[in-house]
Amino acid sequence: MTYQHKSNHQFQRGLKMSREAVTHLCALLNDELQPMGFAGHPMPMPVALKATGILTFCTSASFQAPTGDLCGVSQSAIHRYIREVTEALYRRAAGYVCFGTDPESQSRRAVRAGLIAGVPLVQRFTDCTHVAIKVPVRQPAAFLIRKDFYSLKLQIVCDHRKCFMHVCDCLPGSCHNSFILCQSQVPLLFTASSQIQGWLLVDKGYPLQTWLLMPLRNTASDVEETYEACHGSTQAIIEQAISLLKICFRCLHRSVGALQYSLQRVARIVAVCCTLHNFATERGEALQEK
């Protein structure tokens, strides 16, 4: 069953996007996802079915077999569709998950972020989170974390709208947040290239840098306490963004279970979920948590 046969309630509860948004998504992917049969004629496998499959997989608390049942196709077919659409969306991820370093965008972000709690010149917010994975073939101990599951650790950067602007997603779960930040492309944007003027808000546990805005370890005055409160209120944006991502795209939530794919495949699924999130946000649609 394609998304075209779903009710409005199923759209809001299941696919998290409006019918118009999914139709637009299908149009963007149509040329790439429409398979060709003999003599160049399209095969009767609609792009809508593939879009329904990937959205159901990403947003529901079920994996391939249940997703295939919901869409009315076999598990082997839904496996192919998920892989095909994941690759197509991944190739477009850079167009949706990107920093935007032009002066106008930077000024707009700084103004909007300052309205949250009065912290000036904030450009972005960053934090890390975990996605449960199956036991890796190589160096499994590096992926085992204190909560007793294997994970891929993600560094996610967002803006004031909770749009994702960067994802560093291929490091073992045991890596420290500061190590992941140093390994990512983020420092170059704030230092050597000076493409970004302003602050990157972070939580505790990061190294001291002139471009990082961190919470204080101890407060000794009313001014410092006010700063702490403003920093916490502003930094809450990234926490809310990560929570929203995992609630809307349940395939990333540990409660569903570990993703049974290679590390590279899991990283691409993460990028696709962030891309779909930004795709909906740019269309002015608030993703539904329930």
mmCIF file of N, CA, C and O in Angstrom, residues 17 21-22 24-30 32-33 47 50-59 80-97 249 265 267-280:
data_model
loop_
_atom_site.group_PDB
_atom_site.id
_atom_site.type_symbol
_atom_site.label_atom_id
_atom_site.label_comp_id
_atom_site.label_asym_id
_atom_site.label_seq_id
_atom_site.Cartn_x
_atom_site.Cartn_y
_atom_site.Cartn_z
ATOM 1 N N MET A 17 4.748 13.522 7.910
ATOM 2 C CA MET A 17 4.716 14.628 6.951
ATOM 3 C C MET A 17 3.340 14.698 6.307
ATOM 4 O O MET A 17 2.587 13.723 6.324
ATOM 5 N N ALA A 21 3.894 17.171 1.224
ATOM 6 C CA ALA A 21 5.343 17.044 1.394
ATOM 7 C C ALA A 21 5.858 15.740 0.805
ATOM 8 O O ALA A 21 6.897 15.713 0.134
ATOM 9 N N VAL A 22 5.137 14.650 1.045
ATOM 10 C CA VAL A 22 5.573 13.353 0.513
ATOM 11 C C VAL A 22 5.474 13.342 -1.005
ATOM 12 O O VAL A 22 6.327 12.772 -1.698
ATOM 13 N N HIS A 24 5.855 15.930 -2.928
ATOM 14 C CA HIS A 24 7.004 16.714 -3.377
ATOM 15 C C HIS A 24 8.280 15.884 -3.306
ATOM 16 O O HIS A 24 9.118 15.926 -4.215
ATOM 17 N N LEU A 25 8.430 15.102 -2.240
ATOM 18 C CA LEU A 25 9.602 14.234 -2.099
ATOM 19 C C LEU A 25 9.670 13.225 -3.232
ATOM 20 O O LEU A 25 10.743 12.979 -3.810
ATOM 21 N N CYS A 26 8.531 12.643 -3.574
ATOM 22 C CA CYS A 26 8.486 11.677 -4.680
ATOM 23 C C CYS A 26 8.877 12.338 -6.000
ATOM 24 O O CYS A 26 9.580 11.732 -6.819
ATOM 25 N N ALA A 27 8.428 13.568 -6.196
ATOM 26 C CA ALA A 27 8.766 14.280 -7.429
ATOM 27 C C ALA A 27 10.270 14.531 -7.522
ATOM 28 O O ALA A 27 10.863 14.416 -8.609
ATOM 29 N N LEU A 28 10.896 14.859 -6.394
ATOM 30 C CA LEU A 28 12.345 15.094 -6.384
ATOM 31 C C LEU A 28 13.130 13.831 -6.729
ATOM 32 O O LEU A 28 14.176 13.886 -7.374
ATOM 33 N N LEU A 29 12.602 12.689 -6.297
ATOM 34 C CA LEU A 29 13.323 11.427 -6.466
ATOM 35 C C LEU A 29 12.857 10.619 -7.668
ATOM 36 O O LEU A 29 13.419 9.553 -7.943
ATOM 37 N N ASN A 30 11.860 11.087 -8.363
ATOM 38 C CA ASN A 30 11.201 10.274 -9.380
ATOM 39 C C ASN A 30 12.150 9.765 -10.460
ATOM 40 O O ASN A 30 12.170 8.570 -10.770
ATOM 41 N N GLU A 32 15.294 9.326 -10.457
ATOM 42 C CA GLU A 32 16.328 8.433 -9.958
ATOM 43 C C GLU A 32 15.778 7.096 -9.476
ATOM 44 O O GLU A 32 16.437 6.069 -9.571
ATOM 45 N N LEU A 33 14.548 7.115 -8.983
ATOM 46 C CA LEU A 33 13.990 5.905 -8.379
ATOM 47 C C LEU A 33 13.072 5.117 -9.301
ATOM 48 O O LEU A 33 12.709 3.990 -8.986
ATOM 49 N N VAL A 47 7.187 4.993 -7.527
ATOM 50 C CA VAL A 47 8.069 5.666 -6.585
ATOM 51 C C VAL A 47 7.344 5.891 -5.266
ATOM 52 O O VAL A 47 7.952 5.861 -4.192
ATOM 53 N N LYS A 50 7.987 3.129 -2.854
ATOM 54 C CA LYS A 50 9.320 3.181 -2.267
ATOM 55 C C LYS A 50 9.402 4.279 -1.201
ATOM 56 O O LYS A 50 10.017 4.085 -0.150
ATOM 57 N N ALA A 51 8.763 5.418 -1.482
ATOM 58 C CA ALA A 51 8.755 6.497 -0.496
ATOM 59 C C ALA A 51 8.002 6.078 0.756
ATOM 60 O O ALA A 51 8.424 6.372 1.882
ATOM 61 N N THR A 52 6.896 5.359 0.572
ATOM 62 C CA THR A 52 6.140 4.854 1.715
ATOM 63 C C THR A 52 6.996 3.905 2.535
ATOM 64 O O THR A 52 6.988 3.940 3.773
ATOM 65 N N GLY A 53 7.756 3.057 1.860
ATOM 66 C CA GLY A 53 8.603 2.091 2.549
ATOM 67 C C GLY A 53 9.661 2.755 3.405
ATOM 68 O O GLY A 53 9.827 2.411 4.580
ATOM 69 N N ILE A 54 10.402 3.735 2.847
ATOM 70 C CA ILE A 54 11.477 4.363 3.607
ATOM 71 C C ILE A 54 10.932 5.194 4.757
ATOM 72 O O ILE A 54 11.487 5.200 5.863
ATOM 73 N N LEU A 55 9.813 5.897 4.534
ATOM 74 C CA LEU A 55 9.240 6.706 5.603
ATOM 75 C C LEU A 55 8.677 5.837 6.720
ATOM 76 O O LEU A 55 8.815 6.151 7.898
ATOM 77 N N THR A 56 8.040 4.727 6.348
ATOM 78 C CA THR A 56 7.510 3.808 7.359
ATOM 79 C C THR A 56 8.641 3.202 8.167
ATOM 80 O O THR A 56 8.570 3.093 9.394
ATOM 81 N N PHE A 57 9.711 2.817 7.479
ATOM 82 C CA PHE A 57 10.874 2.238 8.165
ATOM 83 C C PHE A 57 11.492 3.240 9.136
ATOM 84 O O PHE A 57 11.806 2.900 10.288
ATOM 85 N N CYS A 58 11.683 4.478 8.702
ATOM 86 C CA CYS A 58 12.368 5.471 9.528
ATOM 87 C C CYS A 58 11.513 5.968 10.688
ATOM 88 O O CYS A 58 12.036 6.229 11.782
ATOM 89 N N THR A 59 10.212 6.109 10.464
ATOM 90 C CA THR A 59 9.374 6.753 11.469
ATOM 91 C C THR A 59 8.632 5.793 12.383
ATOM 92 O O THR A 59 8.134 6.207 13.431
ATOM 93 N N ARG A 80 15.377 -3.891 -0.638
ATOM 94 C CA ARG A 80 15.913 -3.197 -1.821
ATOM 95 C C ARG A 80 15.451 -1.748 -1.855
ATOM 96 O O ARG A 80 16.235 -0.843 -2.176
ATOM 97 N N TYR A 81 14.172 -1.528 -1.537
ATOM 98 C CA TYR A 81 13.646 -0.170 -1.594
ATOM 99 C C TYR A 81 14.322 0.734 -0.566
ATOM 100 O O TYR A 81 14.680 1.884 -0.865
ATOM 101 N N ILE A 82 14.489 0.222 0.659
ATOM 102 C CA ILE A 82 15.124 1.021 1.707
ATOM 103 C C ILE A 82 16.545 1.391 1.286
ATOM 104 O O ILE A 82 16.972 2.544 1.432
ATOM 105 N N ARG A 83 17.269 0.439 0.749
ATOM 106 C CA ARG A 83 18.638 0.709 0.315
ATOM 107 C C ARG A 83 18.658 1.715 -0.842
ATOM 108 O O ARG A 83 19.462 2.657 -0.843
ATOM 109 N N GLU A 84 17.770 1.536 -1.800
ATOM 110 C CA GLU A 84 17.742 2.403 -2.976
ATOM 111 C C GLU A 84 17.380 3.840 -2.604
ATOM 112 O O GLU A 84 18.040 4.792 -3.036
ATOM 113 N N VAL A 85 16.340 4.002 -1.792
ATOM 114 C CA VAL A 85 15.912 5.352 -1.424
ATOM 115 C C VAL A 85 16.912 5.991 -0.469
ATOM 116 O O VAL A 85 17.169 7.199 -0.536
ATOM 117 N N THR A 86 17.497 5.194 0.417
ATOM 118 C CA THR A 86 18.530 5.722 1.312
ATOM 119 C C THR A 86 19.686 6.311 0.517
ATOM 120 O O THR A 86 20.168 7.417 0.810
ATOM 121 N N GLU A 87 20.136 5.586 -0.507
ATOM 122 C CA GLU A 87 21.240 6.085 -1.334
ATOM 123 C C GLU A 87 20.844 7.362 -2.068
ATOM 124 O O GLU A 87 21.636 8.310 -2.171
ATOM 125 N N ALA A 88 19.618 7.398 -2.587
ATOM 126 C CA ALA A 88 19.159 8.580 -3.325
ATOM 127 C C ALA A 88 19.077 9.803 -2.409
ATOM 128 O O ALA A 88 19.500 10.908 -2.780
ATOM 129 N N LEU A 89 18.542 9.620 -1.204
ATOM 130 C CA LEU A 89 18.441 10.736 -0.266
ATOM 131 C C LEU A 89 19.811 11.132 0.272
ATOM 132 O O LEU A 89 20.073 12.319 0.496
ATOM 133 N N TYR A 90 20.675 10.153 0.481
ATOM 134 C CA TYR A 90 22.012 10.451 0.986
ATOM 135 C C TYR A 90 22.788 11.333 0.002
ATOM 136 O O TYR A 90 23.534 12.229 0.408
ATOM 137 N N ARG A 91 22.594 11.079 -1.281
ATOM 138 C CA ARG A 91 23.268 11.904 -2.289
ATOM 139 C C ARG A 91 22.764 13.348 -2.275
ATOM 140 O O ARG A 91 23.448 14.248 -2.775
ATOM 141 N N ARG A 92 21.590 13.572 -1.721
ATOM 142 C CA ARG A 92 21.036 14.918 -1.628
ATOM 143 C C ARG A 92 21.217 15.532 -0.252
ATOM 144 O O ARG A 92 20.816 16.679 -0.024
ATOM 145 N N ALA A 93 21.806 14.796 0.682
ATOM 146 C CA ALA A 93 21.900 15.263 2.069
ATOM 147 C C ALA A 93 22.648 16.586 2.186
ATOM 148 O O ALA A 93 22.268 17.459 2.975
ATOM 149 N N ALA A 94 23.712 16.752 1.412
ATOM 150 C CA ALA A 94 24.516 17.970 1.512
ATOM 151 C C ALA A 94 23.730 19.218 1.143
ATOM 152 O O ALA A 94 24.078 20.324 1.568
ATOM 153 N N GLY A 95 22.670 19.055 0.371
ATOM 154 C CA GLY A 95 21.840 20.198 0.007
ATOM 155 C C GLY A 95 20.874 20.615 1.097
ATOM 156 O O GLY A 95 20.326 21.724 1.063
ATOM 157 N N TYR A 96 20.648 19.742 2.071
ATOM 158 C CA TYR A 96 19.708 20.021 3.156
ATOM 159 C C TYR A 96 20.397 20.146 4.510
ATOM 160 O O TYR A 96 19.973 20.946 5.344
ATOM 161 N N VAL A 97 21.425 19.339 4.763
ATOM 162 C CA VAL A 97 22.166 19.397 6.024
ATOM 163 C C VAL A 97 23.477 20.131 5.755
ATOM 164 O O VAL A 97 24.482 19.532 5.387
ATOM 165 N N PHE A 249 11.787 9.812 14.192
ATOM 166 C CA PHE A 249 12.428 8.766 13.402
ATOM 167 C C PHE A 249 12.839 7.643 14.351
ATOM 168 O O PHE A 249 13.985 7.558 14.798
ATOM 169 N N ARG A 265 26.198 1.873 6.670
ATOM 170 C CA ARG A 265 24.773 1.943 6.370
ATOM 171 C C ARG A 265 24.018 2.689 7.459
ATOM 172 O O ARG A 265 23.125 3.489 7.182
ATOM 173 N N ALA A 267 25.252 5.012 9.402
ATOM 174 C CA ALA A 267 25.590 6.426 9.256
ATOM 175 C C ALA A 267 24.761 7.080 8.158
ATOM 176 O O ALA A 267 24.318 8.232 8.300
ATOM 177 N N ARG A 268 24.508 6.360 7.095
ATOM 178 C CA ARG A 268 23.701 6.927 6.002
ATOM 179 C C ARG A 268 22.227 7.032 6.389
ATOM 180 O O ARG A 268 21.545 7.985 5.976
ATOM 181 N N ILE A 269 21.741 6.077 7.170
ATOM 182 C CA ILE A 269 20.365 6.169 7.647
ATOM 183 C C ILE A 269 20.199 7.391 8.548
ATOM 184 O O ILE A 269 19.192 8.114 8.467
ATOM 185 N N VAL A 270 21.190 7.657 9.402
ATOM 186 C CA VAL A 270 21.155 8.848 10.245
ATOM 187 C C VAL A 270 21.100 10.106 9.385
ATOM 188 O O VAL A 270 20.286 11.017 9.623
ATOM 189 N N ALA A 271 21.966 10.179 8.379
ATOM 190 C CA ALA A 271 21.986 11.348 7.494
ATOM 191 C C ALA A 271 20.661 11.518 6.772
ATOM 192 O O ALA A 271 20.181 12.646 6.578
ATOM 193 N N VAL A 272 20.039 10.413 6.378
ATOM 194 C CA VAL A 272 18.747 10.470 5.685
ATOM 195 C C VAL A 272 17.669 10.993 6.625
ATOM 196 O O VAL A 272 16.836 11.827 6.224
ATOM 197 N N CYS A 273 17.661 10.535 7.870
ATOM 198 C CA CYS A 273 16.668 11.025 8.834
ATOM 199 C C CYS A 273 16.821 12.525 9.059
ATOM 200 O O CYS A 273 15.829 13.262 9.124
ATOM 201 N N CYS A 274 18.062 12.996 9.168
ATOM 202 C CA CYS A 274 18.300 14.434 9.328
ATOM 203 C C CYS A 274 17.869 15.202 8.083
ATOM 204 O O CYS A 274 17.322 16.307 8.172
ATOM 205 N N THR A 275 18.101 14.612 6.924
ATOM 206 C CA THR A 275 17.689 15.238 5.668
ATOM 207 C C THR A 275 16.173 15.358 5.597
ATOM 208 O O THR A 275 15.627 16.416 5.216
ATOM 209 N N LEU A 276 15.462 14.297 5.947
ATOM 210 C CA LEU A 276 13.993 14.322 5.931
ATOM 211 C C LEU A 276 13.456 15.339 6.936
ATOM 212 O O LEU A 276 12.471 16.045 6.665
ATOM 213 N N HIS A 277 14.096 15.414 8.083
ATOM 214 C CA HIS A 277 13.704 16.408 9.092
ATOM 215 C C HIS A 277 13.820 17.820 8.522
ATOM 216 O O HIS A 277 12.891 18.632 8.631
ATOM 217 N N ASN A 278 14.973 18.137 7.915
ATOM 218 C CA ASN A 278 15.181 19.471 7.357
ATOM 219 C C ASN A 278 14.276 19.733 6.156
ATOM 220 O O ASN A 278 13.813 20.845 5.952
ATOM 221 N N PHE A 279 14.040 18.690 5.361
ATOM 222 C CA PHE A 279 13.141 18.814 4.212
ATOM 223 C C PHE A 279 11.762 19.271 4.675
ATOM 224 O O PHE A 279 11.167 20.181 4.084
ATOM 225 N N ALA A 280 11.257 18.662 5.745
ATOM 226 C CA ALA A 280 9.946 19.035 6.268
ATOM 227 C C ALA A 280 9.972 20.427 6.888
ATOM 228 O O ALA A 280 9.057 21.236 6.681
#
